[in-house]
Amino acid sequence: MLTDRRASILQFVVREYIDSAIPVGSQTIVGKYGLDASPATVRNEMVRLEEEGYLTQPHTSAGRIPADRGYRYYVESLMEDEELSEELKRTIRHQFYQVGPALEAWAQLTAAILARSVENLALVTAPHPARARLRRLELVEMADVLVLLVVVLQEGHLREETLALERSLSQEELSRAAQRLSRLFGGLSAEQIQQKAVELAPFEDKVAQAVIRVLQAEDESIYEPAYLDGLRNILSQPEFSQRQIMLDFLDVLDERSLPRLIPFHWAVPGRVTIIIGGENPQDAMRQCSVVVARYGRPGGMSGALGVLGPTRLPYSRASSMVRYMGSLLDELVSLYYS
């Protein structure tokens, strides 16, 4: 544990650096925050904080900035979540109730609100069931032996796949087969369809295997697609002023791998999780911090939301906004998809 004075100095350094992006000196701590100590005393305490790994000095002539350990101590022991105004909450709720029960629209709106509020990048996944389930399927005649399989998921999403059958079938035959398979497998997950003992014609079995593949792919993409907003916000941060750093980050976006680099799986339902700098499991994310949460119903429809920025992220604001937006999405999922 830090002494009270060192904890106060660390808190002031973190808050000042988050606001200014400029290394913080002892004169600023004494003059701006009114700490009851001389600049020389504060300077000595900052040296001790640096020796203990809470602060770092980017240049010998500069002030100090928080290290990852300093940010971690701050968010766990010193930070208070920013209190959101009732007016802001009412405005956000009104926007969502105007949208209605539209899963993708919820995700897009959440990302836009988070990005605007925290002034960094926001990522949100639309709610998915814990296991994708089939509502019904349709088979549409295309050309010769080609058939379009339309899989309607339980929550209404459509997935399509083209199948090549052994022989050509009429649309009437395809429709009868689709109705039969929908009756047999409606409401089931990929695993349940695999385990169900039922006798199928060869072409019906081929369709069933395609349905299983679609459901399995859906299960594997529970955190995709992620809706992004605020790219301009994050690229305007001073940390991205160096051309190579900006290009490296844009490469991650071009590869569409950013959602997979965000440790959404670390998020615990009902709690905001903060991952700082080097705590990120992926090298590409070591210069960033992430504030994430899960939302939805355990075992039912659920998704994830988060804010990403440089380690100089406004953690208090980000934590409050992610927590509130997560609780609102919890409410909406329960209301419309219970």
Short mmCIF file of N, CA and C in Angstrom, two decimals, residues 182-268:
data_model
loop_
_atom_site.label_atom_id
_atom_site.label_comp_id
_atom_site.label_asym_id
_atom_site.label_seq_id
_atom_site.Cartn_x
_atom_site.Cartn_y
_atom_site.Cartn_z
N SER A 182 -37.70 -28.55 -40.69
CA SER A 182 -38.02 -27.49 -39.73
C SER A 182 -38.79 -28.04 -38.54
N ARG A 183 -39.72 -28.97 -38.82
CA ARG A 183 -40.47 -29.60 -37.72
C ARG A 183 -39.56 -30.45 -36.84
N LEU A 184 -38.64 -31.17 -37.47
CA LEU A 184 -37.75 -32.06 -36.72
C LEU A 184 -36.73 -31.30 -35.88
N PHE A 185 -36.18 -30.21 -36.44
CA PHE A 185 -35.03 -29.57 -35.82
C PHE A 185 -35.30 -28.15 -35.30
N GLY A 186 -36.50 -27.64 -35.49
CA GLY A 186 -36.81 -26.28 -35.02
C GLY A 186 -36.58 -26.15 -33.53
N GLY A 187 -35.89 -25.10 -33.11
CA GLY A 187 -35.61 -24.86 -31.69
C GLY A 187 -34.38 -25.56 -31.17
N LEU A 188 -33.68 -26.31 -32.01
CA LEU A 188 -32.53 -27.10 -31.56
C LEU A 188 -31.21 -26.40 -31.92
N SER A 189 -30.17 -26.71 -31.12
CA SER A 189 -28.81 -26.24 -31.40
C SER A 189 -28.10 -27.24 -32.30
N ALA A 190 -26.89 -26.89 -32.73
CA ALA A 190 -26.11 -27.80 -33.59
C ALA A 190 -25.88 -29.13 -32.88
N GLU A 191 -25.51 -29.07 -31.62
CA GLU A 191 -25.24 -30.30 -30.87
C GLU A 191 -26.49 -31.16 -30.74
N GLN A 192 -27.62 -30.52 -30.49
CA GLN A 192 -28.87 -31.27 -30.33
C GLN A 192 -29.31 -31.92 -31.65
N ILE A 193 -29.08 -31.23 -32.76
CA ILE A 193 -29.42 -31.82 -34.05
C ILE A 193 -28.54 -33.04 -34.32
N GLN A 194 -27.25 -32.94 -33.98
CA GLN A 194 -26.33 -34.06 -34.17
C GLN A 194 -26.74 -35.27 -33.34
N GLN A 195 -27.27 -35.02 -32.15
CA GLN A 195 -27.61 -36.11 -31.24
C GLN A 195 -28.99 -36.69 -31.49
N LYS A 196 -29.81 -36.01 -32.26
CA LYS A 196 -31.18 -36.47 -32.47
C LYS A 196 -31.19 -37.66 -33.42
N ALA A 197 -31.78 -38.74 -32.96
CA ALA A 197 -31.86 -39.96 -33.78
C ALA A 197 -33.10 -39.89 -34.65
N VAL A 198 -32.88 -39.70 -35.94
CA VAL A 198 -33.98 -39.59 -36.88
C VAL A 198 -33.50 -40.09 -38.24
N GLU A 199 -34.41 -40.74 -38.95
CA GLU A 199 -34.06 -41.29 -40.25
C GLU A 199 -34.30 -40.24 -41.34
N LEU A 200 -33.25 -39.94 -42.11
CA LEU A 200 -33.35 -38.93 -43.15
C LEU A 200 -32.97 -39.50 -44.50
N ALA A 201 -33.59 -38.97 -45.55
CA ALA A 201 -33.17 -39.29 -46.92
C ALA A 201 -31.76 -38.71 -47.12
N PRO A 202 -30.99 -39.25 -48.08
CA PRO A 202 -29.61 -38.76 -48.29
C PRO A 202 -29.53 -37.26 -48.50
N PHE A 203 -30.44 -36.70 -49.30
CA PHE A 203 -30.32 -35.26 -49.55
C PHE A 203 -30.76 -34.47 -48.31
N GLU A 204 -31.71 -35.02 -47.50
CA GLU A 204 -32.11 -34.37 -46.25
C GLU A 204 -30.94 -34.35 -45.27
N ASP A 205 -30.19 -35.44 -45.24
CA ASP A 205 -29.02 -35.50 -44.36
C ASP A 205 -27.99 -34.45 -44.77
N LYS A 206 -27.83 -34.25 -46.07
CA LYS A 206 -26.90 -33.24 -46.55
C LYS A 206 -27.33 -31.85 -46.10
N VAL A 207 -28.62 -31.59 -46.17
CA VAL A 207 -29.15 -30.31 -45.72
C VAL A 207 -28.94 -30.16 -44.21
N ALA A 208 -29.21 -31.24 -43.46
CA ALA A 208 -29.05 -31.20 -42.01
C ALA A 208 -27.60 -30.90 -41.63
N GLN A 209 -26.65 -31.50 -42.34
CA GLN A 209 -25.23 -31.25 -42.05
C GLN A 209 -24.87 -29.79 -42.35
N ALA A 210 -25.46 -29.23 -43.39
CA ALA A 210 -25.21 -27.82 -43.70
C ALA A 210 -25.78 -26.92 -42.62
N VAL A 211 -26.96 -27.27 -42.11
CA VAL A 211 -27.56 -26.49 -41.02
C VAL A 211 -26.65 -26.54 -39.79
N ILE A 212 -26.13 -27.70 -39.48
CA ILE A 212 -25.21 -27.86 -38.33
C ILE A 212 -23.99 -26.96 -38.51
N ARG A 213 -23.43 -26.94 -39.72
CA ARG A 213 -22.27 -26.10 -39.97
C ARG A 213 -22.59 -24.61 -39.74
N VAL A 214 -23.75 -24.19 -40.21
CA VAL A 214 -24.16 -22.80 -40.03
C VAL A 214 -24.29 -22.46 -38.55
N LEU A 215 -24.94 -23.35 -37.79
CA LEU A 215 -25.13 -23.10 -36.35
C LEU A 215 -23.80 -23.10 -35.62
N GLN A 216 -22.90 -24.00 -35.98
CA GLN A 216 -21.58 -24.04 -35.34
C GLN A 216 -20.78 -22.78 -35.63
N ALA A 217 -20.84 -22.31 -36.87
CA ALA A 217 -20.15 -21.07 -37.23
C ALA A 217 -20.71 -19.90 -36.44
N GLU A 218 -22.02 -19.93 -36.22
CA GLU A 218 -22.66 -18.87 -35.45
C GLU A 218 -22.18 -18.90 -34.00
N ASP A 219 -22.05 -20.10 -33.43
CA ASP A 219 -21.55 -20.24 -32.07
C ASP A 219 -20.13 -19.71 -31.93
N GLU A 220 -19.30 -19.94 -32.94
CA GLU A 220 -17.91 -19.52 -32.89
C GLU A 220 -17.74 -18.02 -33.07
N SER A 221 -18.75 -17.38 -33.62
CA SER A 221 -18.64 -15.93 -33.89
C SER A 221 -19.49 -15.13 -32.92
N ILE A 222 -19.56 -15.58 -31.66
CA ILE A 222 -20.43 -14.92 -30.68
C ILE A 222 -20.04 -13.46 -30.47
N TYR A 223 -18.74 -13.11 -30.63
CA TYR A 223 -18.32 -11.73 -30.45
C TYR A 223 -18.08 -11.02 -31.78
N GLU A 224 -18.64 -11.56 -32.85
CA GLU A 224 -18.55 -10.91 -34.15
C GLU A 224 -19.93 -10.97 -34.81
N PRO A 225 -20.29 -10.03 -35.65
CA PRO A 225 -19.47 -8.85 -35.94
C PRO A 225 -19.52 -7.85 -34.80
N ALA A 226 -18.45 -7.10 -34.64
CA ALA A 226 -18.43 -6.02 -33.66
C ALA A 226 -18.66 -4.71 -34.39
N TYR A 227 -19.55 -3.91 -33.86
CA TYR A 227 -19.82 -2.60 -34.44
C TYR A 227 -18.86 -1.59 -33.83
N LEU A 228 -18.11 -0.92 -34.69
CA LEU A 228 -17.10 0.04 -34.26
C LEU A 228 -17.58 1.46 -34.49
N ASP A 229 -17.19 2.33 -33.59
CA ASP A 229 -17.45 3.75 -33.77
C ASP A 229 -16.33 4.52 -33.06
N GLY A 230 -15.97 5.67 -33.61
CA GLY A 230 -14.98 6.52 -32.94
C GLY A 230 -13.56 6.36 -33.43
N LEU A 231 -13.38 5.83 -34.63
CA LEU A 231 -12.02 5.67 -35.16
C LEU A 231 -11.30 7.02 -35.23
N ARG A 232 -12.01 8.04 -35.67
CA ARG A 232 -11.40 9.37 -35.74
C ARG A 232 -10.99 9.84 -34.34
N ASN A 233 -11.79 9.49 -33.33
CA ASN A 233 -11.47 9.89 -31.95
C ASN A 233 -10.12 9.34 -31.51
N ILE A 234 -9.95 8.03 -31.70
CA ILE A 234 -8.72 7.41 -31.19
C ILE A 234 -7.51 7.84 -32.00
N LEU A 235 -7.67 8.01 -33.30
CA LEU A 235 -6.52 8.41 -34.13
C LEU A 235 -6.12 9.86 -33.90
N SER A 236 -7.01 10.64 -33.31
CA SER A 236 -6.67 12.03 -33.00
C SER A 236 -5.96 12.17 -31.66
N GLN A 237 -5.83 11.07 -30.91
CA GLN A 237 -5.11 11.12 -29.64
C GLN A 237 -3.61 11.33 -29.90
N PRO A 238 -2.92 12.07 -29.04
CA PRO A 238 -1.49 12.34 -29.25
C PRO A 238 -0.65 11.07 -29.39
N GLU A 239 -1.06 9.99 -28.74
CA GLU A 239 -0.30 8.75 -28.83
C GLU A 239 -0.20 8.21 -30.25
N PHE A 240 -1.13 8.61 -31.11
CA PHE A 240 -1.14 8.13 -32.49
C PHE A 240 -0.59 9.17 -33.47
N SER A 241 0.06 10.19 -32.94
CA SER A 241 0.61 11.23 -33.82
C SER A 241 1.80 10.72 -34.63
N GLN A 242 2.50 9.71 -34.10
CA GLN A 242 3.59 9.12 -34.87
C GLN A 242 3.01 8.25 -35.99
N ARG A 243 3.47 8.50 -37.19
CA ARG A 243 2.89 7.87 -38.37
C ARG A 243 2.90 6.35 -38.31
N GLN A 244 4.02 5.76 -37.85
CA GLN A 244 4.13 4.31 -37.85
C GLN A 244 3.15 3.67 -36.85
N ILE A 245 2.99 4.30 -35.70
CA ILE A 245 2.04 3.79 -34.70
C ILE A 245 0.63 3.81 -35.27
N MET A 246 0.29 4.90 -35.95
CA MET A 246 -1.04 5.02 -36.54
C MET A 246 -1.24 3.96 -37.63
N LEU A 247 -0.22 3.76 -38.47
CA LEU A 247 -0.34 2.78 -39.55
C LEU A 247 -0.47 1.36 -39.00
N ASP A 248 0.28 1.07 -37.94
CA ASP A 248 0.19 -0.27 -37.33
C ASP A 248 -1.22 -0.52 -36.80
N PHE A 249 -1.81 0.50 -36.20
CA PHE A 249 -3.16 0.34 -35.67
C PHE A 249 -4.17 0.17 -36.81
N LEU A 250 -3.99 0.93 -37.87
CA LEU A 250 -4.89 0.81 -39.02
C LEU A 250 -4.76 -0.56 -39.68
N ASP A 251 -3.55 -1.14 -39.64
CA ASP A 251 -3.36 -2.49 -40.18
C ASP A 251 -4.22 -3.50 -39.43
N VAL A 252 -4.33 -3.33 -38.12
CA VAL A 252 -5.16 -4.22 -37.31
C VAL A 252 -6.62 -4.11 -37.76
N LEU A 253 -7.06 -2.88 -38.03
CA LEU A 253 -8.43 -2.69 -38.49
C LEU A 253 -8.63 -3.27 -39.88
N ASP A 254 -7.64 -3.08 -40.77
CA ASP A 254 -7.75 -3.59 -42.13
C ASP A 254 -7.89 -5.10 -42.14
N GLU A 255 -7.21 -5.76 -41.20
CA GLU A 255 -7.27 -7.21 -41.13
C GLU A 255 -8.57 -7.69 -40.47
N ARG A 256 -9.39 -6.73 -40.02
CA ARG A 256 -10.66 -7.05 -39.35
C ARG A 256 -10.43 -7.97 -38.16
N SER A 257 -9.25 -7.81 -37.53
CA SER A 257 -8.92 -8.68 -36.42
C SER A 257 -9.12 -8.00 -35.07
N LEU A 258 -9.47 -6.71 -35.08
CA LEU A 258 -9.58 -5.99 -33.81
C LEU A 258 -10.57 -6.64 -32.84
N PRO A 259 -11.78 -7.05 -33.28
CA PRO A 259 -12.69 -7.70 -32.33
C PRO A 259 -12.08 -8.94 -31.67
N ARG A 260 -11.24 -9.67 -32.41
CA ARG A 260 -10.62 -10.86 -31.82
C ARG A 260 -9.48 -10.52 -30.87
N LEU A 261 -8.95 -9.29 -30.98
CA LEU A 261 -7.88 -8.87 -30.09
C LEU A 261 -8.41 -8.30 -28.77
N ILE A 262 -9.68 -7.95 -28.75
CA ILE A 262 -10.27 -7.42 -27.52
C ILE A 262 -10.65 -8.59 -26.62
N PRO A 263 -10.14 -8.65 -25.40
CA PRO A 263 -10.43 -9.80 -24.52
C PRO A 263 -11.84 -9.73 -23.93
N PHE A 264 -12.86 -9.77 -24.82
CA PHE A 264 -14.24 -9.73 -24.35
C PHE A 264 -14.52 -10.89 -23.39
N HIS A 265 -13.83 -12.03 -23.61
CA HIS A 265 -14.10 -13.19 -22.77
C HIS A 265 -13.66 -12.99 -21.33
N TRP A 266 -12.88 -11.96 -21.06
CA TRP A 266 -12.50 -11.64 -19.68
C TRP A 266 -13.63 -10.95 -18.93
N ALA A 267 -14.57 -10.41 -19.67
CA ALA A 267 -15.65 -9.65 -19.04
C ALA A 267 -16.55 -10.60 -18.25
N VAL A 268 -16.93 -10.16 -17.06
CA VAL A 268 -17.78 -10.93 -16.17
C VAL A 268 -19.17 -10.28 -16.15
#
